Amino acid sequence: MTLARSRWVRAGIALLAACGVVALLWWRGPAWSGVASAFAAVRWAWVVAAIGLNLLSVLVRALAWRTVIVQAFEKPHPSFPLVFSAFSVGLFANAILPGRIGELARVAVLNRRMPQQGAWARLLGTVFAHRVFDLIAVTFLIVYVLLTAHIPDWAVTSLIVVVVVGVVLFTVAVMGARSDHFAGLDEGLGAVRKVVRLARYGLGVMRRPAAAALALGFQLLGWTCQLFAVYTSMRAFGIHEALPAAGLVLVLMNVATIFPLWPGNVGLVQAAVALPLFTYYGVAKARGIAFGFGLQGIEASVGIGVGLIFLAREGLSVAMLRVMPDASQAETPDDAAEAAAAMESDAERPRARMSG
């Protein structure tokens, strides 16, 4: 009953948000004939370049994840093609399903190919560590945009939260990986206890500065590729602004998808991109809306296209992605040890009573 009610609440929130987006586009939106004209004038060579840069971004971000995985596991380590396959399936799941199902999907796909027993928990921990590096890279991007471009007031609060969370998580990750004193944080906290355990299992990379720097470098390179993908996409739609404008678009696009109310937050993303371009750079609303749809399509073409290929290669279906287990269902090594100790204790009790 509670689950059904929560689903109705989420559906109601998504519906209200969608109505608000439609009203905003209707009230402050462009003439839609102008949007069609903007698509007719697209320069496809720039589109191809943007797709290539997005694909390169996916490749180097997968390399960052593999760097984290190598530090969390003993040999043999998974090959890069296996890691890239799992990472691509995760991107596909995030693109077509609400929530962050993709993080669990990539763990599930790679877990099937790991020779180590009980790899699920440790892999989930590597996803956390990978996201920590992701937040640090995003923080660099936000600082760059703050120094070089205008940021709408509605986005400032969200960006401050992202920066603070990134700094805090990175600090906790480093200290937690290097000190056993943080192990006590998970005592007696139920589901939180398990999540903290999972996170700590993937933080081995933080104990090795060279590996941590390499993973962060890959993430920074991945976001740089995305930045230039936005820049080349702007060129495709005839928007000839400098690189800071592309940085602003990339930041606002990510702010608009922090809470995925529906797949891709289509409509919300376009409004978040077009209105600041109109306000600060004088880009016509019709062109800005068309660019928003085009940019989202370019990014989706990589995530969905490549993801579909590897989804078929792994013998999975979209229905399987919908039923991925969450973190609370992952068994950690500590859980297994506790269960074994409990079974041993239960076995000893009858003998103690009989001997007494």
PDB file of C-alpha atoms in Angstrom, residues 86-288:
ATOM      1  CA  ALA A  86      28.883  -2.511 -18.456  1.00  0.00           C
ATOM      2  CA  PHE A  87      29.333   1.273 -18.394  1.00  0.00           C
ATOM      3  CA  SER A  88      27.462   1.626 -21.698  1.00  0.00           C
ATOM      4  CA  VAL A  89      24.534  -0.474 -20.459  1.00  0.00           C
ATOM      5  CA  GLY A  90      24.387   1.813 -17.426  1.00  0.00           C
ATOM      6  CA  LEU A  91      24.234   4.908 -19.638  1.00  0.00           C
ATOM      7  CA  PHE A  92      21.429   3.319 -21.640  1.00  0.00           C
ATOM      8  CA  ALA A  93      19.426   2.572 -18.479  1.00  0.00           C
ATOM      9  CA  ASN A  94      19.875   6.120 -17.172  1.00  0.00           C
ATOM     10  CA  ALA A  95      18.730   7.527 -20.525  1.00  0.00           C
ATOM     11  CA  ILE A  96      15.464   5.604 -20.839  1.00  0.00           C
ATOM     12  CA  LEU A  97      14.410   4.870 -17.229  1.00  0.00           C
ATOM     13  CA  PRO A  98      13.585   7.257 -14.367  1.00  0.00           C
ATOM     14  CA  GLY A  99      15.862   7.347 -11.333  1.00  0.00           C
ATOM     15  CA  ARG A 100      19.491   6.229 -11.429  1.00  0.00           C
ATOM     16  CA  ILE A 101      18.931   2.616 -12.460  1.00  0.00           C
ATOM     17  CA  GLY A 102      22.046   2.758 -14.625  1.00  0.00           C
ATOM     18  CA  GLU A 103      24.407   2.730 -11.643  1.00  0.00           C
ATOM     19  CA  LEU A 104      22.986  -0.624 -10.521  1.00  0.00           C
ATOM     20  CA  ALA A 105      22.761  -1.916 -14.097  1.00  0.00           C
ATOM     21  CA  ARG A 106      26.469  -1.483 -14.791  1.00  0.00           C
ATOM     22  CA  VAL A 107      27.328  -3.228 -11.537  1.00  0.00           C
ATOM     23  CA  ALA A 108      25.010  -6.143 -12.359  1.00  0.00           C
ATOM     24  CA  VAL A 109      26.435  -6.529 -15.878  1.00  0.00           C
ATOM     25  CA  LEU A 110      30.074  -6.504 -14.766  1.00  0.00           C
ATOM     26  CA  ASN A 111      29.400  -8.665 -11.699  1.00  0.00           C
ATOM     27  CA  ARG A 112      28.421 -11.556 -13.987  1.00  0.00           C
ATOM     28  CA  ARG A 113      31.924 -11.491 -15.522  1.00  0.00           C
ATOM     29  CA  MET A 114      33.950 -11.164 -12.310  1.00  0.00           C
ATOM     30  CA  PRO A 115      35.777 -14.301 -11.143  1.00  0.00           C
ATOM     31  CA  GLN A 116      35.912 -13.064  -7.536  1.00  0.00           C
ATOM     32  CA  GLN A 117      33.166 -14.243  -5.187  1.00  0.00           C
ATOM     33  CA  GLY A 118      30.960 -11.555  -3.651  1.00  0.00           C
ATOM     34  CA  ALA A 119      32.103  -8.903  -6.135  1.00  0.00           C
ATOM     35  CA  TRP A 120      28.748  -7.092  -6.156  1.00  0.00           C
ATOM     36  CA  ALA A 121      29.338  -5.111  -2.962  1.00  0.00           C
ATOM     37  CA  ARG A 122      32.831  -4.043  -3.936  1.00  0.00           C
ATOM     38  CA  LEU A 123      31.709  -3.040  -7.441  1.00  0.00           C
ATOM     39  CA  LEU A 124      28.931  -0.921  -5.978  1.00  0.00           C
ATOM     40  CA  GLY A 125      31.562   0.749  -3.838  1.00  0.00           C
ATOM     41  CA  THR A 126      33.634   1.531  -6.936  1.00  0.00           C
ATOM     42  CA  VAL A 127      30.599   3.272  -8.450  1.00  0.00           C
ATOM     43  CA  PHE A 128      30.472   5.514  -5.386  1.00  0.00           C
ATOM     44  CA  ALA A 129      34.199   6.290  -5.688  1.00  0.00           C
ATOM     45  CA  HIS A 130      33.787   6.952  -9.415  1.00  0.00           C
ATOM     46  CA  ARG A 131      30.972   9.406  -8.661  1.00  0.00           C
ATOM     47  CA  VAL A 132      33.164  11.200  -6.142  1.00  0.00           C
ATOM     48  CA  PHE A 133      35.704  11.905  -8.914  1.00  0.00           C
ATOM     49  CA  ASP A 134      32.779  12.920 -11.124  1.00  0.00           C
ATOM     50  CA  LEU A 135      31.651  15.524  -8.577  1.00  0.00           C
ATOM     51  CA  ILE A 136      35.160  16.944  -8.334  1.00  0.00           C
ATOM     52  CA  ALA A 137      35.314  17.307 -12.131  1.00  0.00           C
ATOM     53  CA  VAL A 138      31.886  18.991 -12.104  1.00  0.00           C
ATOM     54  CA  THR A 139      33.135  21.366  -9.418  1.00  0.00           C
ATOM     55  CA  PHE A 140      36.003  22.442 -11.684  1.00  0.00           C
ATOM     56  CA  LEU A 141      33.486  23.054 -14.481  1.00  0.00           C
ATOM     57  CA  ILE A 142      31.222  25.098 -12.197  1.00  0.00           C
ATOM     58  CA  VAL A 143      34.123  27.262 -11.023  1.00  0.00           C
ATOM     59  CA  TYR A 144      35.129  27.856 -14.658  1.00  0.00           C
ATOM     60  CA  VAL A 145      31.590  28.946 -15.541  1.00  0.00           C
ATOM     61  CA  LEU A 146      31.300  31.166 -12.446  1.00  0.00           C
ATOM     62  CA  LEU A 147      34.492  32.965 -13.471  1.00  0.00           C
ATOM     63  CA  THR A 148      33.671  33.364 -17.172  1.00  0.00           C
ATOM     64  CA  ALA A 149      29.897  33.422 -17.720  1.00  0.00           C
ATOM     65  CA  HIS A 150      26.558  34.550 -16.315  1.00  0.00           C
ATOM     66  CA  ILE A 151      24.584  32.034 -14.251  1.00  0.00           C
ATOM     67  CA  PRO A 152      20.808  32.395 -13.696  1.00  0.00           C
ATOM     68  CA  ASP A 153      19.727  32.983 -10.109  1.00  0.00           C
ATOM     69  CA  TRP A 154      17.530  29.863 -10.128  1.00  0.00           C
ATOM     70  CA  ALA A 155      20.577  27.673 -10.735  1.00  0.00           C
ATOM     71  CA  VAL A 156      22.928  29.221  -8.167  1.00  0.00           C
ATOM     72  CA  THR A 157      21.550  27.351  -5.137  1.00  0.00           C
ATOM     73  CA  SER A 158      21.748  23.994  -6.908  1.00  0.00           C
ATOM     74  CA  LEU A 159      25.317  24.665  -7.994  1.00  0.00           C
ATOM     75  CA  ILE A 160      26.382  25.657  -4.476  1.00  0.00           C
ATOM     76  CA  VAL A 161      24.899  22.393  -3.169  1.00  0.00           C
ATOM     77  CA  VAL A 162      26.770  20.393  -5.850  1.00  0.00           C
ATOM     78  CA  VAL A 163      30.090  22.068  -4.970  1.00  0.00           C
ATOM     79  CA  VAL A 164      29.634  21.562  -1.224  1.00  0.00           C
ATOM     80  CA  VAL A 165      28.578  17.921  -1.660  1.00  0.00           C
ATOM     81  CA  GLY A 166      31.532  17.297  -3.972  1.00  0.00           C
ATOM     82  CA  VAL A 167      34.071  18.725  -1.527  1.00  0.00           C
ATOM     83  CA  VAL A 168      32.533  16.923   1.470  1.00  0.00           C
ATOM     84  CA  LEU A 169      32.309  13.554  -0.300  1.00  0.00           C
ATOM     85  CA  PHE A 170      35.869  13.796  -1.589  1.00  0.00           C
ATOM     86  CA  THR A 171      37.169  14.680   1.893  1.00  0.00           C
ATOM     87  CA  VAL A 172      35.214  11.876   3.558  1.00  0.00           C
ATOM     88  CA  ALA A 173      36.308   9.438   0.844  1.00  0.00           C
ATOM     89  CA  VAL A 174      39.987  10.230   1.318  1.00  0.00           C
ATOM     90  CA  MET A 175      39.820  10.147   5.114  1.00  0.00           C
ATOM     91  CA  GLY A 176      37.623   7.042   5.130  1.00  0.00           C
ATOM     92  CA  ALA A 177      39.969   5.162   2.823  1.00  0.00           C
ATOM     93  CA  ARG A 178      43.078   6.102   4.791  1.00  0.00           C
ATOM     94  CA  SER A 179      41.783   5.692   8.350  1.00  0.00           C
ATOM     95  CA  ASP A 180      39.902   2.907  10.100  1.00  0.00           C
ATOM     96  CA  HIS A 181      38.352   5.429  12.495  1.00  0.00           C
ATOM     97  CA  PHE A 182      35.579   6.037   9.958  1.00  0.00           C
ATOM     98  CA  ALA A 183      34.597   2.396  10.028  1.00  0.00           C
ATOM     99  CA  GLY A 184      32.651   3.107  13.214  1.00  0.00           C
ATOM    100  CA  LEU A 185      30.311   5.469  11.393  1.00  0.00           C
ATOM    101  CA  ASP A 186      28.276   2.569  10.046  1.00  0.00           C
ATOM    102  CA  GLU A 187      27.495   1.009  13.419  1.00  0.00           C
ATOM    103  CA  GLY A 188      23.796   0.596  14.170  1.00  0.00           C
ATOM    104  CA  LEU A 189      22.429   2.620  11.261  1.00  0.00           C
ATOM    105  CA  GLY A 190      20.525  -0.090   9.398  1.00  0.00           C
ATOM    106  CA  ALA A 191      20.335   0.655   5.681  1.00  0.00           C
ATOM    107  CA  VAL A 192      22.765   3.563   6.031  1.00  0.00           C
ATOM    108  CA  ARG A 193      25.218   1.176   7.651  1.00  0.00           C
ATOM    109  CA  LYS A 194      25.196  -1.033   4.573  1.00  0.00           C
ATOM    110  CA  VAL A 195      25.578   1.894   2.153  1.00  0.00           C
ATOM    111  CA  VAL A 196      28.579   3.182   4.107  1.00  0.00           C
ATOM    112  CA  ARG A 197      30.143  -0.293   3.993  1.00  0.00           C
ATOM    113  CA  LEU A 198      29.618  -0.544   0.247  1.00  0.00           C
ATOM    114  CA  ALA A 199      31.200   2.863  -0.278  1.00  0.00           C
ATOM    115  CA  ARG A 200      34.287   1.948   1.760  1.00  0.00           C
ATOM    116  CA  TYR A 201      34.860  -1.238  -0.262  1.00  0.00           C
ATOM    117  CA  GLY A 202      35.401   0.802  -3.422  1.00  0.00           C
ATOM    118  CA  LEU A 203      37.666   3.451  -1.964  1.00  0.00           C
ATOM    119  CA  GLY A 204      40.930   1.537  -2.307  1.00  0.00           C
ATOM    120  CA  VAL A 205      41.959   3.949  -5.049  1.00  0.00           C
ATOM    121  CA  MET A 206      42.095   6.773  -2.469  1.00  0.00           C
ATOM    122  CA  ARG A 207      45.002   5.029  -0.718  1.00  0.00           C
ATOM    123  CA  ARG A 208      47.148   5.347  -3.843  1.00  0.00           C
ATOM    124  CA  PRO A 209      47.694   8.982  -4.898  1.00  0.00           C
ATOM    125  CA  ALA A 210      48.972   8.098  -8.381  1.00  0.00           C
ATOM    126  CA  ALA A 211      45.913   5.931  -9.179  1.00  0.00           C
ATOM    127  CA  ALA A 212      43.555   8.527  -7.691  1.00  0.00           C
ATOM    128  CA  ALA A 213      45.171  11.264  -9.794  1.00  0.00           C
ATOM    129  CA  LEU A 214      44.853   9.071 -12.903  1.00  0.00           C
ATOM    130  CA  ALA A 215      41.142   8.403 -12.263  1.00  0.00           C
ATOM    131  CA  LEU A 216      40.494  12.099 -11.645  1.00  0.00           C
ATOM    132  CA  GLY A 217      42.455  12.975 -14.784  1.00  0.00           C
ATOM    133  CA  PHE A 218      40.279  10.663 -16.872  1.00  0.00           C
ATOM    134  CA  GLN A 219      37.135  12.230 -15.404  1.00  0.00           C
ATOM    135  CA  LEU A 220      38.422  15.747 -16.122  1.00  0.00           C
ATOM    136  CA  LEU A 221      39.243  14.717 -19.690  1.00  0.00           C
ATOM    137  CA  GLY A 222      35.769  13.211 -20.049  1.00  0.00           C
ATOM    138  CA  TRP A 223      34.075  16.431 -18.969  1.00  0.00           C
ATOM    139  CA  THR A 224      36.386  18.455 -21.215  1.00  0.00           C
ATOM    140  CA  CYS A 225      35.248  16.325 -24.159  1.00  0.00           C
ATOM    141  CA  GLN A 226      31.630  16.961 -23.172  1.00  0.00           C
ATOM    142  CA  LEU A 227      32.310  20.691 -22.977  1.00  0.00           C
ATOM    143  CA  PHE A 228      33.691  20.728 -26.520  1.00  0.00           C
ATOM    144  CA  ALA A 229      30.814  18.498 -27.659  1.00  0.00           C
ATOM    145  CA  VAL A 230      28.413  21.233 -26.494  1.00  0.00           C
ATOM    146  CA  TYR A 231      30.589  23.844 -28.224  1.00  0.00           C
ATOM    147  CA  THR A 232      30.519  21.979 -31.542  1.00  0.00           C
ATOM    148  CA  SER A 233      26.760  21.363 -31.152  1.00  0.00           C
ATOM    149  CA  MET A 234      26.283  25.122 -30.820  1.00  0.00           C
ATOM    150  CA  ARG A 235      28.187  25.561 -34.075  1.00  0.00           C
ATOM    151  CA  ALA A 236      25.901  23.014 -35.722  1.00  0.00           C
ATOM    152  CA  PHE A 237      22.885  25.194 -34.853  1.00  0.00           C
ATOM    153  CA  GLY A 238      24.533  28.453 -35.872  1.00  0.00           C
ATOM    154  CA  ILE A 239      25.220  29.687 -32.336  1.00  0.00           C
ATOM    155  CA  HIS A 240      28.668  31.277 -32.534  1.00  0.00           C
ATOM    156  CA  GLU A 241      29.394  32.022 -28.891  1.00  0.00           C
ATOM    157  CA  ALA A 242      32.650  31.478 -26.993  1.00  0.00           C
ATOM    158  CA  LEU A 243      33.516  28.451 -24.891  1.00  0.00           C
ATOM    159  CA  PRO A 244      32.135  29.929 -21.604  1.00  0.00           C
ATOM    160  CA  ALA A 245      28.657  29.892 -23.145  1.00  0.00           C
ATOM    161  CA  ALA A 246      29.087  26.176 -23.853  1.00  0.00           C
ATOM    162  CA  GLY A 247      30.171  25.708 -20.235  1.00  0.00           C
ATOM    163  CA  LEU A 248      27.025  27.477 -19.048  1.00  0.00           C
ATOM    164  CA  VAL A 249      24.858  25.218 -21.226  1.00  0.00           C
ATOM    165  CA  LEU A 250      26.582  22.066 -19.946  1.00  0.00           C
ATOM    166  CA  VAL A 251      26.168  23.125 -16.318  1.00  0.00           C
ATOM    167  CA  LEU A 252      22.486  24.086 -16.710  1.00  0.00           C
ATOM    168  CA  MET A 253      21.719  20.909 -18.621  1.00  0.00           C
ATOM    169  CA  ASN A 254      23.073  18.866 -15.714  1.00  0.00           C
ATOM    170  CA  VAL A 255      21.185  20.975 -13.167  1.00  0.00           C
ATOM    171  CA  ALA A 256      17.978  20.297 -15.104  1.00  0.00           C
ATOM    172  CA  THR A 257      18.551  16.536 -14.889  1.00  0.00           C
ATOM    173  CA  ILE A 258      19.637  16.260 -11.230  1.00  0.00           C
ATOM    174  CA  PHE A 259      16.157  14.960 -10.388  1.00  0.00           C
ATOM    175  CA  PRO A 260      14.975  12.773 -13.311  1.00  0.00           C
ATOM    176  CA  LEU A 261      11.190  13.236 -13.084  1.00  0.00           C
ATOM    177  CA  TRP A 262      10.670  11.556 -16.466  1.00  0.00           C
ATOM    178  CA  PRO A 263      13.102  10.083 -19.015  1.00  0.00           C
ATOM    179  CA  GLY A 264      15.564  12.769 -20.022  1.00  0.00           C
ATOM    180  CA  ASN A 265      13.440  15.541 -18.432  1.00  0.00           C
ATOM    181  CA  VAL A 266      12.606  16.464 -22.032  1.00  0.00           C
ATOM    182  CA  GLY A 267      11.135  19.966 -22.152  1.00  0.00           C
ATOM    183  CA  LEU A 268      12.691  21.022 -18.873  1.00  0.00           C
ATOM    184  CA  VAL A 269      16.181  20.690 -20.361  1.00  0.00           C
ATOM    185  CA  GLN A 270      15.233  22.784 -23.389  1.00  0.00           C
ATOM    186  CA  ALA A 271      13.775  25.557 -21.217  1.00  0.00           C
ATOM    187  CA  ALA A 272      16.848  25.519 -18.942  1.00  0.00           C
ATOM    188  CA  VAL A 273      19.144  25.903 -21.955  1.00  0.00           C
ATOM    189  CA  ALA A 274      17.190  28.288 -24.207  1.00  0.00           C
ATOM    190  CA  LEU A 275      16.138  30.967 -21.717  1.00  0.00           C
ATOM    191  CA  PRO A 276      19.669  31.781 -20.412  1.00  0.00           C
ATOM    192  CA  LEU A 277      21.047  31.790 -23.963  1.00  0.00           C
ATOM    193  CA  PHE A 278      18.340  34.296 -24.897  1.00  0.00           C
ATOM    194  CA  THR A 279      18.844  36.428 -21.764  1.00  0.00           C
ATOM    195  CA  TYR A 280      22.637  36.618 -21.679  1.00  0.00           C
ATOM    196  CA  TYR A 281      23.726  36.011 -25.296  1.00  0.00           C
ATOM    197  CA  GLY A 282      20.781  37.198 -27.361  1.00  0.00           C
ATOM    198  CA  VAL A 283      20.202  33.796 -29.000  1.00  0.00           C
ATOM    199  CA  ALA A 284      16.693  33.649 -30.457  1.00  0.00           C
ATOM    200  CA  LYS A 285      14.365  31.456 -28.397  1.00  0.00           C
ATOM    201  CA  ALA A 286      13.446  29.331 -31.410  1.00  0.00           C
ATOM    202  CA  ARG A 287      17.096  28.602 -32.125  1.00  0.00           C
ATOM    203  CA  GLY A 288      17.791  27.961 -28.440  1.00  0.00           C
TER     204      GLY A 288
END
